[in-house]
Coordinates of C-alpha atoms in Angstrom, one line a residue:
M1 CA -46.0 -81.1 50.9
I2 CA -48.2 -79.9 53.7
Y3 CA -49.5 -82.1 56.3
Y4 CA -52.3 -81.6 58.9
A5 CA -51.9 -82.8 62.4
V6 CA -53.1 -82.5 66.0
L7 CA -50.2 -81.9 68.4
D8 CA -50.4 -83.8 71.6
T9 CA -49.5 -81.5 74.5
N10 CA -46.5 -83.7 75.3
V11 CA -45.0 -82.9 71.9
L12 CA -45.6 -79.2 72.4
V13 CA -44.0 -79.2 75.8
S14 CA -41.0 -81.4 74.9
G15 CA -40.4 -79.2 71.9
M16 CA -40.4 -76.0 74.2
L17 CA -38.1 -77.8 76.7
K18 CA -35.5 -79.3 74.5
K19 CA -33.8 -77.4 71.6
P20 CA -32.6 -79.1 69.5
S21 CA -34.8 -82.2 69.6
I22 CA -37.2 -84.1 67.4
P23 CA -40.3 -82.6 69.1
N24 CA -38.8 -79.1 68.8
E25 CA -38.4 -79.8 65.1
I26 CA -42.1 -80.9 64.9
L27 CA -43.1 -77.6 66.6
F28 CA -40.9 -75.7 64.3
Q29 CA -42.4 -77.3 61.2
S30 CA -45.9 -76.4 62.6
L31 CA -44.8 -72.8 62.7
V32 CA -43.4 -72.6 59.3
G33 CA -46.3 -74.3 57.6
N34 CA -45.1 -77.7 56.7
I35 CA -47.5 -79.0 59.4
V36 CA -50.8 -77.3 59.8
P37 CA -52.0 -77.7 63.4
L38 CA -55.7 -78.8 63.8
I39 CA -56.9 -76.9 66.9
N40 CA -60.0 -76.0 68.9
E41 CA -60.7 -74.1 72.1
T42 CA -60.3 -77.3 74.2
I43 CA -56.9 -78.1 72.8
L44 CA -55.7 -74.5 73.1
A45 CA -57.0 -74.5 76.8
E46 CA -55.1 -77.7 77.5
Y47 CA -51.9 -76.1 76.0
R48 CA -52.2 -73.1 78.1
E49 CA -52.9 -75.0 81.3
V50 CA -50.0 -77.4 80.9
T51 CA -47.5 -74.7 79.8
A52 CA -48.5 -72.5 82.7
R53 CA -47.4 -75.2 85.2
P54 CA -44.7 -73.7 87.4
K55 CA -42.5 -76.9 87.0
F56 CA -41.7 -75.9 83.5
H57 CA -40.7 -72.3 84.1
F58 CA -41.8 -71.1 80.6
P59 CA -41.9 -67.3 80.4
Q60 CA -45.6 -66.3 79.9
P61 CA -44.8 -63.9 77.1
A62 CA -43.0 -66.8 75.2
V63 CA -46.1 -69.1 75.7
E64 CA -48.5 -66.5 74.5
K65 CA -46.4 -65.8 71.3
L66 CA -46.4 -69.6 70.7
M67 CA -50.1 -69.8 71.2
S68 CA -50.7 -66.8 68.9
D69 CA -48.4 -68.4 66.2
I70 CA -50.3 -71.7 66.4
I71 CA -53.7 -69.9 66.2
K72 CA -52.4 -68.0 63.1
R73 CA -51.2 -71.1 61.4
G74 CA -53.8 -73.6 62.6
I75 CA -57.2 -74.6 61.2
W76 CA -60.0 -74.7 63.6
Q77 CA -61.4 -78.2 63.8
N78 CA -64.2 -79.4 66.0
E79 CA -64.0 -82.9 67.5
E80 CA -66.1 -85.8 66.7
R81 CA -67.5 -88.1 69.3
V82 CA -66.1 -91.6 69.2
E83 CA -67.1 -94.6 71.2
E84 CA -63.5 -96.0 71.6
E85 CA -62.3 -96.2 75.2
L86 CA -58.9 -94.5 75.8
P87 CA -56.5 -95.2 78.7
D88 CA -56.4 -91.6 79.7
P89 CA -59.7 -89.7 79.2
R90 CA -57.9 -86.4 79.0
D91 CA -56.5 -87.6 75.7
R92 CA -59.9 -87.9 74.1
I93 CA -60.0 -84.4 72.8
F94 CA -56.9 -85.0 70.6
Y95 CA -58.2 -88.3 69.3
E96 CA -61.6 -87.0 68.5
T97 CA -60.2 -84.0 66.8
V98 CA -58.0 -85.9 64.5
I99 CA -60.9 -88.3 63.6
A100 CA -62.9 -85.3 62.6
G101 CA -60.0 -83.8 60.8
R102 CA -59.4 -87.0 58.8
K103 CA -62.8 -86.5 57.1
E104 CA -61.3 -83.5 55.2
Y105 CA -57.6 -84.0 55.4
S106 CA -55.2 -86.8 55.7
A107 CA -54.5 -85.7 59.2
Y108 CA -52.1 -87.2 61.8
L109 CA -52.0 -87.2 65.6
I110 CA -48.5 -86.7 66.8
T111 CA -47.8 -87.9 70.2
G112 CA -45.0 -89.2 72.5
N113 CA -47.5 -91.4 74.2
Q114 CA -48.7 -93.8 71.5
K115 CA -49.9 -96.3 74.2
H116 CA -52.6 -93.7 75.2
F117 CA -54.3 -94.2 71.8
P118 CA -55.6 -97.0 69.6
E119 CA -53.1 -98.4 67.2
K120 CA -53.8 -96.6 63.9
E121 CA -51.5 -95.6 61.1
F122 CA -52.3 -92.0 61.5
I123 CA -51.2 -91.8 65.2
V124 CA -47.4 -91.4 65.1
T125 CA -44.5 -90.3 67.1
P126 CA -42.6 -87.2 66.4
H127 CA -39.8 -89.1 64.9
I128 CA -42.2 -91.0 62.5
M129 CA -43.7 -87.7 61.5
L130 CA -40.2 -86.3 60.6
D131 CA -39.8 -89.3 58.4
I132 CA -43.0 -88.6 56.7
L133 CA -42.1 -85.0 56.2
K134 CA -38.8 -86.1 54.6
G135 CA -40.6 -88.3 52.3

């Protein structure tokens, strides 16, 4: 089965930093087609900005390859404005994108920071998403 999801930046970065790891498996699943990333320009800009931080030491060619692969496999999804307040306003784009995506898909928001979002059944940790993938 194919699942649609917005990947929070912390999942992307954790997946790049730790191999093997559950976030790395989520990233892998999004590159082989079991998870279809829901993306837009704002999310991609966030991914690029964070992965370019010197503290991570990610090689730029590897980052660009990953971004290219995400763009190839992803579906462009605009966000939908919501009135809910979030603890971190920078996370709004991820929440608003999954809300819009849920109108067409049974989409998830995969995050390592569940406390940054409202408690919803579609906001899951990488571990929970792996359990969903396994059925």
